[in-house]
PDB file of C-alpha atoms in Angstrom:
ATOM      1  CA  MET G   1     -21.004 -13.971 -43.175  1.00  0.00           C
ATOM      2  CA  ASP G   2     -20.019 -15.110 -39.697  1.00  0.00           C
ATOM      3  CA  VAL G   3     -21.899 -13.388 -36.896  1.00  0.00           C
ATOM      4  CA  THR G   4     -23.537 -14.361 -33.620  1.00  0.00           C
ATOM      5  CA  VAL G   5     -27.324 -14.168 -33.559  1.00  0.00           C
ATOM      6  CA  HIS G   6     -30.013 -15.305 -31.143  1.00  0.00           C
ATOM      7  CA  LEU G   7     -33.053 -15.534 -33.395  1.00  0.00           C
ATOM      8  CA  ALA G   8     -33.948 -19.179 -32.802  1.00  0.00           C
ATOM      9  CA  GLN G   9     -32.908 -19.163 -29.140  1.00  0.00           C
ATOM     10  CA  ASP G  10     -31.107 -22.427 -29.943  1.00  0.00           C
ATOM     11  CA  PRO G  11     -27.278 -22.508 -30.182  1.00  0.00           C
ATOM     12  CA  GLU G  12     -26.985 -24.854 -33.178  1.00  0.00           C
ATOM     13  CA  ALA G  13     -29.815 -23.234 -35.104  1.00  0.00           C
ATOM     14  CA  ASP G  14     -28.462 -19.753 -34.414  1.00  0.00           C
ATOM     15  CA  ALA G  15     -24.942 -20.783 -35.419  1.00  0.00           C
ATOM     16  CA  LEU G  16     -26.253 -21.811 -38.850  1.00  0.00           C
ATOM     17  CA  LEU G  17     -28.213 -18.576 -39.236  1.00  0.00           C
ATOM     18  CA  GLY G  18     -25.123 -16.554 -38.370  1.00  0.00           C
ATOM     19  CA  ARG G  19     -22.946 -18.126 -41.037  1.00  0.00           C
ATOM     20  CA  SER G  20     -25.390 -19.093 -43.796  1.00  0.00           C
ATOM     21  CA  PRO G  21     -27.091 -16.406 -45.904  1.00  0.00           C
ATOM     22  CA  LEU G  22     -29.506 -18.979 -47.337  1.00  0.00           C
ATOM     23  CA  ALA G  23     -30.466 -20.206 -43.872  1.00  0.00           C
ATOM     24  CA  ALA G  24     -31.213 -16.626 -42.843  1.00  0.00           C
ATOM     25  CA  LEU G  25     -33.409 -16.101 -45.916  1.00  0.00           C
ATOM     26  CA  VAL G  26     -35.266 -19.370 -45.358  1.00  0.00           C
ATOM     27  CA  GLY G  27     -35.805 -18.509 -41.700  1.00  0.00           C
ATOM     28  CA  MET G  28     -37.276 -15.168 -42.725  1.00  0.00           C
ATOM     29  CA  LEU G  29     -39.500 -16.899 -45.264  1.00  0.00           C
ATOM     30  CA  LEU G  30     -40.809 -19.270 -42.590  1.00  0.00           C
ATOM     31  CA  ASP G  31     -41.511 -16.418 -40.174  1.00  0.00           C
ATOM     32  CA  GLN G  32     -45.267 -16.165 -40.512  1.00  0.00           C
ATOM     33  CA  GLN G  33     -48.158 -17.679 -38.582  1.00  0.00           C
ATOM     34  CA  ILE G  34     -45.797 -19.437 -36.161  1.00  0.00           C
ATOM     35  CA  PRO G  35     -43.606 -18.239 -33.258  1.00  0.00           C
ATOM     36  CA  MET G  36     -40.455 -16.461 -34.441  1.00  0.00           C
ATOM     37  CA  GLU G  37     -38.022 -18.835 -32.774  1.00  0.00           C
ATOM     38  CA  TRP G  38     -39.823 -21.827 -34.346  1.00  0.00           C
ATOM     39  CA  ALA G  39     -39.443 -20.229 -37.782  1.00  0.00           C
ATOM     40  CA  PHE G  40     -35.743 -19.527 -37.410  1.00  0.00           C
ATOM     41  CA  LYS G  41     -35.036 -22.973 -36.066  1.00  0.00           C
ATOM     42  CA  GLY G  42     -36.450 -24.362 -39.303  1.00  0.00           C
ATOM     43  CA  PRO G  43     -33.286 -24.030 -41.445  1.00  0.00           C
ATOM     44  CA  ARG G  44     -31.278 -26.117 -38.958  1.00  0.00           C
ATOM     45  CA  THR G  45     -34.004 -28.766 -38.893  1.00  0.00           C
ATOM     46  CA  ILE G  46     -34.092 -28.902 -42.692  1.00  0.00           C
ATOM     47  CA  ALA G  47     -30.299 -29.170 -42.933  1.00  0.00           C
ATOM     48  CA  ASP G  48     -30.252 -31.975 -40.357  1.00  0.00           C
ATOM     49  CA  ARG G  49     -32.912 -33.925 -42.241  1.00  0.00           C
ATOM     50  CA  LEU G  50     -30.952 -33.467 -45.459  1.00  0.00           C
ATOM     51  CA  GLY G  51     -27.869 -34.793 -43.691  1.00  0.00           C
ATOM     52  CA  ALA G  52     -25.981 -31.558 -44.364  1.00  0.00           C
ATOM     53  CA  ASP G  53     -24.167 -28.862 -42.415  1.00  0.00           C
ATOM     54  CA  ASP G  54     -25.755 -26.095 -44.484  1.00  0.00           C
ATOM     55  CA  LEU G  55     -28.531 -25.476 -46.967  1.00  0.00           C
ATOM     56  CA  ASP G  56     -27.760 -25.600 -50.676  1.00  0.00           C
ATOM     57  CA  ALA G  57     -30.059 -23.746 -53.082  1.00  0.00           C
ATOM     58  CA  HIS G  58     -29.184 -25.993 -56.024  1.00  0.00           C
ATOM     59  CA  GLU G  59     -29.920 -29.159 -54.063  1.00  0.00           C
ATOM     60  CA  ILE G  60     -33.185 -27.929 -52.571  1.00  0.00           C
ATOM     61  CA  ALA G  61     -34.475 -26.567 -55.884  1.00  0.00           C
ATOM     62  CA  ALA G  62     -33.765 -29.898 -57.599  1.00  0.00           C
ATOM     63  CA  ARG G  63     -35.429 -32.136 -55.016  1.00  0.00           C
ATOM     64  CA  ASP G  64     -38.692 -33.899 -55.718  1.00  0.00           C
ATOM     65  CA  PRO G  65     -41.452 -31.582 -54.398  1.00  0.00           C
ATOM     66  CA  GLU G  66     -43.365 -34.366 -52.670  1.00  0.00           C
ATOM     67  CA  SER G  67     -40.311 -35.759 -50.886  1.00  0.00           C
ATOM     68  CA  PHE G  68     -39.232 -32.281 -49.816  1.00  0.00           C
ATOM     69  CA  ALA G  69     -42.706 -31.541 -48.480  1.00  0.00           C
ATOM     70  CA  ALA G  70     -42.616 -34.830 -46.581  1.00  0.00           C
ATOM     71  CA  LEU G  71     -39.243 -33.878 -45.128  1.00  0.00           C
ATOM     72  CA  LEU G  72     -40.724 -30.671 -43.713  1.00  0.00           C
ATOM     73  CA  SER G  73     -43.823 -32.505 -42.506  1.00  0.00           C
ATOM     74  CA  ASP G  74     -42.006 -35.078 -40.377  1.00  0.00           C
ATOM     75  CA  LYS G  75     -42.625 -34.517 -36.673  1.00  0.00           C
ATOM     76  CA  PRO G  76     -41.791 -32.080 -35.338  1.00  0.00           C
ATOM     77  CA  ALA G  77     -42.982 -30.235 -38.442  1.00  0.00           C
ATOM     78  CA  VAL G  78     -40.883 -27.318 -39.635  1.00  0.00           C
ATOM     79  CA  HIS G  79     -43.980 -25.121 -39.976  1.00  0.00           C
ATOM     80  CA  ARG G  80     -47.689 -25.146 -39.239  1.00  0.00           C
ATOM     81  CA  TYR G  81     -48.215 -25.477 -42.999  1.00  0.00           C
ATOM     82  CA  PRO G  82     -45.229 -27.593 -44.059  1.00  0.00           C
ATOM     83  CA  GLY G  83     -46.547 -28.455 -47.509  1.00  0.00           C
ATOM     84  CA  SER G  84     -47.090 -24.895 -48.684  1.00  0.00           C
ATOM     85  CA  MET G  85     -43.876 -23.678 -47.046  1.00  0.00           C
ATOM     86  CA  ALA G  86     -41.887 -26.463 -48.708  1.00  0.00           C
ATOM     87  CA  LYS G  87     -43.159 -25.206 -52.061  1.00  0.00           C
ATOM     88  CA  ARG G  88     -42.198 -21.619 -51.191  1.00  0.00           C
ATOM     89  CA  ILE G  89     -38.714 -22.630 -50.081  1.00  0.00           C
ATOM     90  CA  GLN G  90     -38.142 -24.484 -53.342  1.00  0.00           C
ATOM     91  CA  GLN G  91     -39.423 -21.489 -55.306  1.00  0.00           C
ATOM     92  CA  LEU G  92     -37.028 -19.234 -53.400  1.00  0.00           C
ATOM     93  CA  CYS G  93     -34.101 -21.569 -54.031  1.00  0.00           C
ATOM     94  CA  GLN G  94     -34.956 -21.889 -57.726  1.00  0.00           C
ATOM     95  CA  TYR G  95     -35.031 -18.093 -58.000  1.00  0.00           C
ATOM     96  CA  LEU G  96     -31.609 -17.888 -56.360  1.00  0.00           C
ATOM     97  CA  VAL G  97     -30.291 -20.513 -58.767  1.00  0.00           C
ATOM     98  CA  ASP G  98     -31.708 -18.654 -61.773  1.00  0.00           C
ATOM     99  CA  HIS G  99     -30.630 -15.144 -60.749  1.00  0.00           C
ATOM    100  CA  TYR G 100     -27.664 -15.555 -58.383  1.00  0.00           C
ATOM    101  CA  ASP G 101     -26.226 -18.961 -59.330  1.00  0.00           C
ATOM    102  CA  GLY G 102     -27.563 -20.300 -56.047  1.00  0.00           C
ATOM    103  CA  ASP G 103     -25.577 -17.792 -53.970  1.00  0.00           C
ATOM    104  CA  ALA G 104     -27.988 -16.245 -51.457  1.00  0.00           C
ATOM    105  CA  GLU G 105     -25.447 -13.661 -50.356  1.00  0.00           C
ATOM    106  CA  GLY G 106     -25.389 -12.418 -53.932  1.00  0.00           C
ATOM    107  CA  VAL G 107     -28.712 -10.733 -53.213  1.00  0.00           C
ATOM    108  CA  TRP G 108     -26.916  -8.114 -51.122  1.00  0.00           C
ATOM    109  CA  ARG G 109     -23.212  -8.489 -51.865  1.00  0.00           C
ATOM    110  CA  GLY G 110     -21.831  -5.261 -53.326  1.00  0.00           C
ATOM    111  CA  VAL G 111     -25.153  -3.410 -53.164  1.00  0.00           C
ATOM    112  CA  ASP G 112     -24.441   0.108 -51.912  1.00  0.00           C
ATOM    113  CA  ASP G 113     -27.948   1.548 -51.864  1.00  0.00           C
ATOM    114  CA  GLY G 114     -30.685   0.599 -49.411  1.00  0.00           C
ATOM    115  CA  ARG G 115     -33.512   1.152 -51.880  1.00  0.00           C
ATOM    116  CA  GLU G 116     -31.851  -1.125 -54.425  1.00  0.00           C
ATOM    117  CA  LEU G 117     -31.390  -3.822 -51.812  1.00  0.00           C
ATOM    118  CA  LEU G 118     -35.028  -3.520 -50.773  1.00  0.00           C
ATOM    119  CA  ARG G 119     -36.034  -3.897 -54.420  1.00  0.00           C
ATOM    120  CA  ARG G 120     -33.955  -7.073 -54.725  1.00  0.00           C
ATOM    121  CA  LEU G 121     -35.459  -8.515 -51.567  1.00  0.00           C
ATOM    122  CA  GLU G 122     -39.008  -7.728 -52.697  1.00  0.00           C
ATOM    123  CA  GLU G 123     -38.339  -9.683 -55.898  1.00  0.00           C
ATOM    124  CA  LEU G 124     -37.643 -12.869 -53.934  1.00  0.00           C
ATOM    125  CA  PRO G 125     -40.518 -15.392 -53.983  1.00  0.00           C
ATOM    126  CA  GLY G 126     -42.469 -15.188 -50.740  1.00  0.00           C
ATOM    127  CA  PHE G 127     -41.107 -11.767 -49.808  1.00  0.00           C
ATOM    128  CA  GLY G 128     -43.638  -8.937 -49.801  1.00  0.00           C
ATOM    129  CA  LYS G 129     -42.672  -5.399 -48.855  1.00  0.00           C
ATOM    130  CA  GLN G 130     -43.054  -5.902 -45.105  1.00  0.00           C
ATOM    131  CA  LYS G 131     -41.012  -9.109 -45.022  1.00  0.00           C
ATOM    132  CA  ALA G 132     -38.386  -7.503 -47.263  1.00  0.00           C
ATOM    133  CA  GLN G 133     -38.130  -4.475 -44.963  1.00  0.00           C
ATOM    134  CA  ILE G 134     -37.804  -6.650 -41.876  1.00  0.00           C
ATOM    135  CA  PHE G 135     -35.045  -8.704 -43.483  1.00  0.00           C
ATOM    136  CA  LEU G 136     -33.298  -5.530 -44.635  1.00  0.00           C
ATOM    137  CA  ALA G 137     -33.417  -4.320 -41.030  1.00  0.00           C
ATOM    138  CA  LEU G 138     -32.006  -7.664 -39.881  1.00  0.00           C
ATOM    139  CA  LEU G 139     -29.160  -7.356 -42.378  1.00  0.00           C
ATOM    140  CA  GLY G 140     -28.351  -3.857 -41.185  1.00  0.00           C
ATOM    141  CA  LYS G 141     -28.792  -4.339 -37.448  1.00  0.00           C
ATOM    142  CA  GLN G 142     -27.241  -7.774 -36.986  1.00  0.00           C
ATOM    143  CA  LEU G 143     -25.604  -9.163 -40.129  1.00  0.00           C
ATOM    144  CA  GLY G 144     -23.273  -6.298 -40.968  1.00  0.00           C
ATOM    145  CA  VAL G 145     -24.898  -5.324 -44.274  1.00  0.00           C
ATOM    146  CA  THR G 146     -25.338  -1.547 -44.166  1.00  0.00           C
ATOM    147  CA  PRO G 147     -25.682   0.033 -47.610  1.00  0.00           C
ATOM    148  CA  ARG G 148     -26.365   3.751 -47.839  1.00  0.00           C
ATOM    149  CA  GLY G 149     -29.909   4.585 -46.707  1.00  0.00           C
ATOM    150  CA  TRP G 150     -30.706   1.122 -45.381  1.00  0.00           C
ATOM    151  CA  ARG G 151     -32.561   2.394 -42.322  1.00  0.00           C
ATOM    152  CA  GLU G 152     -34.804   4.610 -44.423  1.00  0.00           C
ATOM    153  CA  ALA G 153     -35.477   1.778 -46.875  1.00  0.00           C
ATOM    154  CA  ALA G 154     -36.376  -0.545 -43.991  1.00  0.00           C
ATOM    155  CA  GLY G 155     -38.968   1.949 -42.761  1.00  0.00           C
ATOM    156  CA  SER G 156     -39.958   1.741 -39.094  1.00  0.00           C
ATOM    157  CA  TYR G 157     -38.176  -1.620 -38.817  1.00  0.00           C
ATOM    158  CA  GLY G 158     -34.866   0.142 -39.320  1.00  0.00           C
ATOM    159  CA  GLU G 159     -35.316   2.459 -36.350  1.00  0.00           C
ATOM    160  CA  PRO G 160     -32.566   2.054 -33.728  1.00  0.00           C
ATOM    161  CA  ARG G 161     -33.459   0.767 -30.254  1.00  0.00           C
ATOM    162  CA  SER G 162     -36.889  -0.401 -31.403  1.00  0.00           C
ATOM    163  CA  HIS G 163     -38.500  -3.768 -30.753  1.00  0.00           C
ATOM    164  CA  ARG G 164     -40.733  -4.220 -33.770  1.00  0.00           C
ATOM    165  CA  SER G 165     -39.476  -7.369 -35.442  1.00  0.00           C
ATOM    166  CA  VAL G 166     -37.050 -10.274 -35.508  1.00  0.00           C
ATOM    167  CA  ALA G 167     -34.398  -7.763 -36.556  1.00  0.00           C
ATOM    168  CA  ASP G 168     -34.390  -6.517 -32.959  1.00  0.00           C
ATOM    169  CA  ILE G 169     -34.061  -9.889 -31.231  1.00  0.00           C
ATOM    170  CA  THR G 170     -30.719 -10.316 -29.503  1.00  0.00           C
ATOM    171  CA  GLY G 171     -31.781 -12.533 -26.605  1.00  0.00           C
ATOM    172  CA  PRO G 172     -34.723 -13.660 -24.429  1.00  0.00           C
ATOM    173  CA  GLU G 173     -35.457 -10.161 -23.106  1.00  0.00           C
ATOM    174  CA  SER G 174     -35.661  -8.530 -26.524  1.00  0.00           C
ATOM    175  CA  LEU G 175     -37.668 -11.491 -27.824  1.00  0.00           C
ATOM    176  CA  ALA G 176     -40.247 -10.854 -25.116  1.00  0.00           C
ATOM    177  CA  LYS G 177     -40.392  -7.160 -26.053  1.00  0.00           C
ATOM    178  CA  VAL G 178     -40.840  -7.909 -29.744  1.00  0.00           C
ATOM    179  CA  ARG G 179     -43.549 -10.455 -28.967  1.00  0.00           C
ATOM    180  CA  ALA G 180     -45.337  -7.909 -26.743  1.00  0.00           C
ATOM    181  CA  PHE G 181     -45.182  -5.334 -29.554  1.00  0.00           C
ATOM    182  CA  LYS G 182     -46.659  -7.802 -32.034  1.00  0.00           C
ATOM    183  CA  GLN G 183     -49.470  -8.643 -29.614  1.00  0.00           C
ATOM    184  CA  GLU G 184     -50.222  -4.929 -29.189  1.00  0.00           C
ATOM    185  CA  MET G 185     -50.359  -4.455 -32.964  1.00  0.00           C
ATOM    186  CA  LYS G 186     -52.621  -7.479 -33.340  1.00  0.00           C
ATOM    187  CA  ALA G 187     -54.963  -6.199 -30.630  1.00  0.00           C
ATOM    188  CA  ALA G 188     -55.043  -2.745 -32.211  1.00  0.00           C
ATOM    189  CA  ALA G 189     -55.848  -4.219 -35.618  1.00  0.00           C
ATOM    190  CA  LYS G 190     -58.620  -6.330 -34.084  1.00  0.00           C
ATOM    191  CA  THR G 191     -60.111  -3.272 -32.380  1.00  0.00           C
ATOM    192  CA  ALA G 192     -59.922  -1.238 -35.581  1.00  0.00           C
ATOM    193  CA  LYS G 193     -61.648  -4.012 -37.506  1.00  0.00           C
ATOM    194  CA  ALA G 194     -64.398  -4.276 -34.881  1.00  0.00           C
ATOM    195  CA  THR G 195     -64.917  -0.496 -34.973  1.00  0.00           C
ATOM    196  CA  LYS G 196     -65.135  -0.517 -38.758  1.00  0.00           C
ATOM    197  CA  THR G 197     -67.640  -3.371 -38.675  1.00  0.00           C
ATOM    198  CA  ALA G 198     -69.740  -1.596 -36.053  1.00  0.00           C
ATOM    199  CA  LYS G 199     -69.825   1.614 -38.109  1.00  0.00           C
ATOM    200  CA  ALA G 200     -70.788  -0.320 -41.213  1.00  0.00           C
ATOM    201  CA  THR G 201     -73.584  -2.078 -39.311  1.00  0.00           C
ATOM    202  CA  THR G 202     -74.871   1.230 -37.943  1.00  0.00           C
ATOM    203  CA  ALA G 203     -74.826   2.780 -41.400  1.00  0.00           C
ATOM    204  CA  THR G 204     -76.677  -0.198 -42.874  1.00  0.00           C
ATOM    205  CA  THR G 205     -79.279  -0.104 -40.109  1.00  0.00           C
ATOM    206  CA  ALA G 206     -79.824   3.625 -40.613  1.00  0.00           C
ATOM    207  CA  LYS G 207     -80.154   3.171 -44.358  1.00  0.00           C
ATOM    208  CA  THR G 208     -82.647   0.336 -43.893  1.00  0.00           C
ATOM    209  CA  ALA G 209     -84.688   2.404 -41.471  1.00  0.00           C
ATOM    210  CA  LYS G 210     -84.701   5.352 -43.866  1.00  0.00           C
ATOM    211  CA  THR G 211     -85.789   3.123 -46.756  1.00  0.00           C
ATOM    212  CA  ALA G 212     -88.585   1.625 -44.652  1.00  0.00           C
ATOM    213  CA  LYS G 213     -89.764   5.089 -43.585  1.00  0.00           C
ATOM    214  CA  THR G 214     -89.814   6.263 -47.180  1.00  0.00           C
ATOM    215  CA  ALA G 215     -91.736   3.186 -48.251  1.00  0.00           C
ATOM    216  CA  LYS G 216     -94.501   3.927 -45.679  1.00  0.00           C
ATOM    217  CA  LYS G 217     -95.211   7.380 -47.110  1.00  0.00           C
ATOM    218  CA  PRO G 218     -98.466   7.530 -49.083  1.00  0.00           C
TER     219      PRO G 218
END
């Protein structure tokens, strides 16, 4: 794997992501509850603190959990929740060691069906369906991994010319579009939740009033 990406908006961090399958997986794992570019800069920061040019699944899985958590916690922290994310990264690396001999690219190498690749990604620790679909879209759109039916398996994230996720980030302009989309989705979810709460409150009030009215009858 040797491609040019602009996920971290940082040349050195992006260079690692473009050539290291494990770095790309770790970046995707970190991509929650923090800005996208912060998440994808994380693998470079971890490698630097390990004194390495790349991440090694065997090495990370074997490290003392407390020391690895401390490594992620050093300022600037790799994540808002460095302790829990350190544990997840080690779990991911241990899974890769156990199932792919530590070779992250083995998750998708030779896979010729999008649904099978999605299944493999969903089995990774820390990867739910949504995260797996986004990473599948990233593989197909930017990393040159395009098994049969990958767009369909990736769902809406696989749609061409969309700006739904990190899979669509190719520079500052697309980053802004993806961030705007995420903000719209968050606002819509907040509105939907408020509407649901209001309806529930109205229903409860009506039920209470009906019960009180019934109780007053002789």
